CSV table of C-alpha atoms in Angstrom, one decimal:
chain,number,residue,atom,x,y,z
H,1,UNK,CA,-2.4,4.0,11.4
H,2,UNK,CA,-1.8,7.6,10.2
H,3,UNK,CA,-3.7,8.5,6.7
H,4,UNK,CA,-1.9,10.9,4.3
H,5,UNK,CA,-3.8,14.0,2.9
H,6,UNK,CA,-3.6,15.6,-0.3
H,7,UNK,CA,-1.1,18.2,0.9
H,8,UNK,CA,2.1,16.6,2.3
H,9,UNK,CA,3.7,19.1,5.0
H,10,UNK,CA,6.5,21.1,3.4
H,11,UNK,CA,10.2,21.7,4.8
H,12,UNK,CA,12.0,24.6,2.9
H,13,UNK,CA,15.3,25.0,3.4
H,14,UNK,CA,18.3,27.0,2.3
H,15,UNK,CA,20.9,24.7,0.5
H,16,UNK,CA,23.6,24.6,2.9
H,17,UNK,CA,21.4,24.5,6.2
H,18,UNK,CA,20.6,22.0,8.1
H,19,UNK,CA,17.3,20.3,7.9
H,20,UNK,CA,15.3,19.0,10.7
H,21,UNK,CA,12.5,16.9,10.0
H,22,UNK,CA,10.1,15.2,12.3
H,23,UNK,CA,7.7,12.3,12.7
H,24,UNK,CA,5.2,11.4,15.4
H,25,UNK,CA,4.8,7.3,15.6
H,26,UNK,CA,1.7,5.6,17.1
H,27,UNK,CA,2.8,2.3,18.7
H,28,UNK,CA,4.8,3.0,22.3
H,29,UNK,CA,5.5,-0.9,21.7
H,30,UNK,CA,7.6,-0.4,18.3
H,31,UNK,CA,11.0,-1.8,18.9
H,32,UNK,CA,12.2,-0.5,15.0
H,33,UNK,CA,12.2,3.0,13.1
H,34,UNK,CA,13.5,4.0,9.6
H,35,UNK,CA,13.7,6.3,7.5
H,36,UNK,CA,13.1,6.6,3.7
H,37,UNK,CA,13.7,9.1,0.8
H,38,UNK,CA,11.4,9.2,-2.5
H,39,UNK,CA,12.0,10.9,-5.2
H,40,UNK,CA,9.9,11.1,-7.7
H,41,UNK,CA,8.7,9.0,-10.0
H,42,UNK,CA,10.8,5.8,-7.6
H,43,UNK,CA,10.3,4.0,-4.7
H,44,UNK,CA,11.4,4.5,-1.3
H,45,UNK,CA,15.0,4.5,-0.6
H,46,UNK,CA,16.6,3.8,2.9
H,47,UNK,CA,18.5,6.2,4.6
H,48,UNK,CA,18.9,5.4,8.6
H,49,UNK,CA,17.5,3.2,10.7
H,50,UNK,CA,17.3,3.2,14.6
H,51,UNK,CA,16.3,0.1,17.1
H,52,UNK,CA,14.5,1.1,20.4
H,53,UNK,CA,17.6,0.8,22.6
H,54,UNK,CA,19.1,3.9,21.2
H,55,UNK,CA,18.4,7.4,21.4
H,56,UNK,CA,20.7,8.7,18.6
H,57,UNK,CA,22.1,7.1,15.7
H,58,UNK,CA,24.2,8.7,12.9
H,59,UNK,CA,25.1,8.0,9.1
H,60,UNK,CA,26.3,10.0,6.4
H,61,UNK,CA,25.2,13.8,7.0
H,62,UNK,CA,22.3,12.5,8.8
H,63,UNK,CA,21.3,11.8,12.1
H,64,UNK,CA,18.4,10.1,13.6
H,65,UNK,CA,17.0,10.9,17.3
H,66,UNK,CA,14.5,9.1,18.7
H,67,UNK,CA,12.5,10.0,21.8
H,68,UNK,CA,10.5,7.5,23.2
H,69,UNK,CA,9.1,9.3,26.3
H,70,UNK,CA,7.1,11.1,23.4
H,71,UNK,CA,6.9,9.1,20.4
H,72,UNK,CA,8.6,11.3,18.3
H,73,UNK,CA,11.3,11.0,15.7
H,74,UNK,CA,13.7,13.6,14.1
H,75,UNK,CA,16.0,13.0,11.0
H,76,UNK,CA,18.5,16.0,11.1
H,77,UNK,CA,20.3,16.2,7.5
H,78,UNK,CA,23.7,18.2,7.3
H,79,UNK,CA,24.4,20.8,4.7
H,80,UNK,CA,21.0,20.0,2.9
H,81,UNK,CA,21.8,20.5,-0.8
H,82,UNK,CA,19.7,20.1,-4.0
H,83,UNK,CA,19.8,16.3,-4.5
H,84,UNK,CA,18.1,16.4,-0.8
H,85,UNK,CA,15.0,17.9,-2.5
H,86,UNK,CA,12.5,14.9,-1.8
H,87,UNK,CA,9.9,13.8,0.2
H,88,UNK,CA,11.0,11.5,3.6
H,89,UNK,CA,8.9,8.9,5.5
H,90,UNK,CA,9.3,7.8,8.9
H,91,UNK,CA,8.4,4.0,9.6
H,92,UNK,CA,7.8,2.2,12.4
H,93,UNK,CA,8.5,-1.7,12.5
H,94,UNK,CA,5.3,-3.5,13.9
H,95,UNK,CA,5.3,-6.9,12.9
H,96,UNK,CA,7.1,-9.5,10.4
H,97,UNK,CA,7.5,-7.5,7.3
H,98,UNK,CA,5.2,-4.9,7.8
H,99,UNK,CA,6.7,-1.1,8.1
H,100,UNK,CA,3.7,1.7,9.5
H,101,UNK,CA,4.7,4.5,7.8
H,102,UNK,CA,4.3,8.0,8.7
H,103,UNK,CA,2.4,10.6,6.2
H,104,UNK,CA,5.9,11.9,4.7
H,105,UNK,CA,7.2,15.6,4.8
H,106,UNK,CA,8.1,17.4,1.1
H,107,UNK,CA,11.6,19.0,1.5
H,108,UNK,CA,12.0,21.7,-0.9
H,109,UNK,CA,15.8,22.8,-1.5
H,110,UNK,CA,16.5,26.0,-2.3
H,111,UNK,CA,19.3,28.1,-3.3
Q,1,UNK,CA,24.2,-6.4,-5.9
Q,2,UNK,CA,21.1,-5.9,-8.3
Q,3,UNK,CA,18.8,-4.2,-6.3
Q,4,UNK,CA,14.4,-4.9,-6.1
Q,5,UNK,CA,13.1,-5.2,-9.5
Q,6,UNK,CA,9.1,-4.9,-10.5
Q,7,UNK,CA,7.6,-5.4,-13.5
Q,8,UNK,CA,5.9,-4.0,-15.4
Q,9,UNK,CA,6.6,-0.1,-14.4
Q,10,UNK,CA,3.4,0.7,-15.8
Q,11,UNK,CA,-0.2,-0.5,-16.2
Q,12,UNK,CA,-3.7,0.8,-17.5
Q,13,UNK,CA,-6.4,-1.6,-17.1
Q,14,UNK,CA,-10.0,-1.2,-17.1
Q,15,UNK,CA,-12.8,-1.3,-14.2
Q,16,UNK,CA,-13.0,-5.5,-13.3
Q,17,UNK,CA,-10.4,-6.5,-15.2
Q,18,UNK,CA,-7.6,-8.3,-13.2
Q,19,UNK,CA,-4.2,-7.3,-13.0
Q,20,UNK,CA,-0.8,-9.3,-12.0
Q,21,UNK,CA,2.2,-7.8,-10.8
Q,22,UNK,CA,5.7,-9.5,-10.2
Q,23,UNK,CA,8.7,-8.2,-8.0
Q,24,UNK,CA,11.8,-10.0,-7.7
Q,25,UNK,CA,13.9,-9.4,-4.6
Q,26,UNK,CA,17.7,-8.8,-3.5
Q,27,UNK,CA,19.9,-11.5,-4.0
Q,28,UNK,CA,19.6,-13.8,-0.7
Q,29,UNK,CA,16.5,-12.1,0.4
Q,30,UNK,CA,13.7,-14.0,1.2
Q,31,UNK,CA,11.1,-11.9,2.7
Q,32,UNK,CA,9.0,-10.0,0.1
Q,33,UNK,CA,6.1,-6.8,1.0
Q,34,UNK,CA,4.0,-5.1,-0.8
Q,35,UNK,CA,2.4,-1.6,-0.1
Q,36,UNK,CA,-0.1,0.3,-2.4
Q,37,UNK,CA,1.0,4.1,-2.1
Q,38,UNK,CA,-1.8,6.9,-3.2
Q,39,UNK,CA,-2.0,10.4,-2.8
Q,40,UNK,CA,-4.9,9.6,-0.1
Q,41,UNK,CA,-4.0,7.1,1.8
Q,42,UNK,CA,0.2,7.2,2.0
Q,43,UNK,CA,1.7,4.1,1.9
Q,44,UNK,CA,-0.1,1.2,3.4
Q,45,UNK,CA,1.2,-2.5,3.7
Q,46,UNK,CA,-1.0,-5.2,1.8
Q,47,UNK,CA,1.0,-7.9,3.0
Q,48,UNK,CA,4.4,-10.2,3.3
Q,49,UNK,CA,6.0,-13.4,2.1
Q,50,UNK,CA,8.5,-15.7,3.4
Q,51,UNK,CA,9.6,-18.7,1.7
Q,52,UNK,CA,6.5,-18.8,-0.1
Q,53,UNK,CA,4.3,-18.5,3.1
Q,54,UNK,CA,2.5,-15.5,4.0
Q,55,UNK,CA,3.4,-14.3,6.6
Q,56,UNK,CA,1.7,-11.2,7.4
Q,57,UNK,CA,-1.3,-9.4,5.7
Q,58,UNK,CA,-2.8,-6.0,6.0
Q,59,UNK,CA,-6.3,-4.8,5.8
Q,60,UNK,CA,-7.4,-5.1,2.3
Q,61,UNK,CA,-9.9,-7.1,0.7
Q,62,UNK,CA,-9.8,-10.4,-0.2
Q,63,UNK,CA,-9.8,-8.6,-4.4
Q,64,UNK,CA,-6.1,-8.7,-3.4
Q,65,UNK,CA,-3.9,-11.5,-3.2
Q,66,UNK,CA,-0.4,-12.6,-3.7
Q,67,UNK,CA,2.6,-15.1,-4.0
Q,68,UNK,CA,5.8,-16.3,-3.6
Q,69,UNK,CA,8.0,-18.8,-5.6
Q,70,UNK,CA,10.6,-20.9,-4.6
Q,71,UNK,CA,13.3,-18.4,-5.8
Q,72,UNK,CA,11.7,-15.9,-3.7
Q,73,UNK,CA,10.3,-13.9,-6.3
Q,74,UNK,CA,6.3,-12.9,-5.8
Q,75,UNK,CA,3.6,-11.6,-7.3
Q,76,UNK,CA,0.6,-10.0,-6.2
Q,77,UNK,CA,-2.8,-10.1,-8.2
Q,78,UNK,CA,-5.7,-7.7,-7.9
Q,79,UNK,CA,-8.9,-9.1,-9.5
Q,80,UNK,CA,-12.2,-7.1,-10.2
Q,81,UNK,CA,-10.2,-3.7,-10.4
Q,82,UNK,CA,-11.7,-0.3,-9.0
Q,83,UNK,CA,-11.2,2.8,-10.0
Q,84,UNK,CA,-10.2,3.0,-6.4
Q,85,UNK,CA,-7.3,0.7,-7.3
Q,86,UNK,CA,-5.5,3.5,-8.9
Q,87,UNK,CA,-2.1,3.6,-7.3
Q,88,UNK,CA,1.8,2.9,-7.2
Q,89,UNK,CA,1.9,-0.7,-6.1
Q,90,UNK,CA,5.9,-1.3,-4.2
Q,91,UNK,CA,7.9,-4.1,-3.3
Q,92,UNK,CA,10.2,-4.3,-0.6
Q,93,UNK,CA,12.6,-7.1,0.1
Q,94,UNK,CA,14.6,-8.1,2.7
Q,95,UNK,CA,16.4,-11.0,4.5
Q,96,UNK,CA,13.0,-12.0,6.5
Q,97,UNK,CA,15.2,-13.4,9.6
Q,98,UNK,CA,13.8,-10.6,12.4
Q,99,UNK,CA,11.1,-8.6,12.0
Q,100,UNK,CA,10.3,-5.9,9.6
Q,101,UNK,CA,13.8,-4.8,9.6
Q,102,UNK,CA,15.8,-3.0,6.6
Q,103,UNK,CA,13.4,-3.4,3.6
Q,104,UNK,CA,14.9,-2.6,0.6
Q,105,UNK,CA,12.0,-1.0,-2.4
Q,106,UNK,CA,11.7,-1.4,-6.0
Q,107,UNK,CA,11.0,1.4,-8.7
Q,108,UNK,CA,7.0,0.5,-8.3
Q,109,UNK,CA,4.4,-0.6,-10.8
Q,110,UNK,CA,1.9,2.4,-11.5
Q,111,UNK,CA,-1.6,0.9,-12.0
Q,112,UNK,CA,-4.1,3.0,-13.7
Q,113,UNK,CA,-7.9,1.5,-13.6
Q,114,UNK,CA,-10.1,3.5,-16.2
């Protein structure tokens, strides 16, 4: 699994911009991603999800990519504004109720 | 739809005490996680229920342990408390029928161990 340090990796963005953030996952078998948004002070709350047998998925102002060749995982959020400010986990589905998640990247939303 | 609910949202116990925590689930779910989340360590998976059957467990000592009742609601239990214990303890339901798929979190109870 993938530990988290003390400093989470920090996106700033301009509010209005678009937001690219991106997750490496460990298991080439994983059939299942997701991603999360926590605020502070609350739990995780779900924003997309993506099964292995897509590449690209889109929801609301985001939009999940997933490359398997790599591993890698991208959540692209539209027009990023304040209430976006927040930190995001990528998961990875490996087993009956059990999520891997990913160490989480601190978007910072400026004006 | 009321959504995950824990209780209580916040907890100070003391060094080998024992602590329990409850989470009641979506309506209709039956699948129930937990993860302990610290600043060190992310967010790691302790273990899941399903129809009062765990299901799935994580790599944690046997100090924690859990539950689930016939209504689907759980708790988890930590006895002997660390200071290492220190964390937001989630819960995350969901239907249970395929994998790990779509789990919904609650609020979190924050454990302090003094």
């Amino acid at each position: 699994g993938e530990s988290v340090g003390l400093h989470l990796p920090t996106l700033s963005v301009q509010e209005g911009d678009n937001s690219i953030i991106n997750c490496a996952y460990s298991n080439s078998a994983s059939d299942y991603f997701i991603w999360y948004k926590q605020e502070s002070g609350k739990g995780p709350q779900f924003i997309i999800d993506i099964r292995s047998n897509m590449d690209k998925r889109q929801g609301q102002r985001v939009t999940v990519l997933l490359n398997k060749t790599v591993k890698h995982l991208s959540l692209q959020i539209a027009a990023t504004q304040p209430g976006d400010s927040a930190v995001y986990f990528c998961a990875e589905g490996q087993s009956w109720g059990k999520l891997q998640f990913g160490a989480g990247t601190q978007v910072v939303v400026t004006p | 739809k009321a959504g995950v609910t824990q209780t209580p949202r916040y907890l100070i116990k003391t060094r080998g005490q024992q602590v329990t925590l409850s989470c009641s689930p979506i309506s209709g779910h039956r699948s129930v996680s937990w993860y302990q989340q610290t600043p060190g360590q992310g967010l790691q998976f302790l273990f899941e229920y399903f129809s009062e059957t765990q299901r799935n467990k994580g790599n944690f000592p046997g100090r924690f342990s859990g539950r689930q009742f016939s209504n689907s609601r759980s708790e988890m239990n930590v006895s002997t408390l660390e200071l290492g214990d220190s964390a937001l303890y989630l819960c995350a339901s969901s239907s249970g029928l395929a994998g790990p798929y779509e789990q919904y979190f609650g609020p979190g109870t924050r454990l302090t161990v003094t």
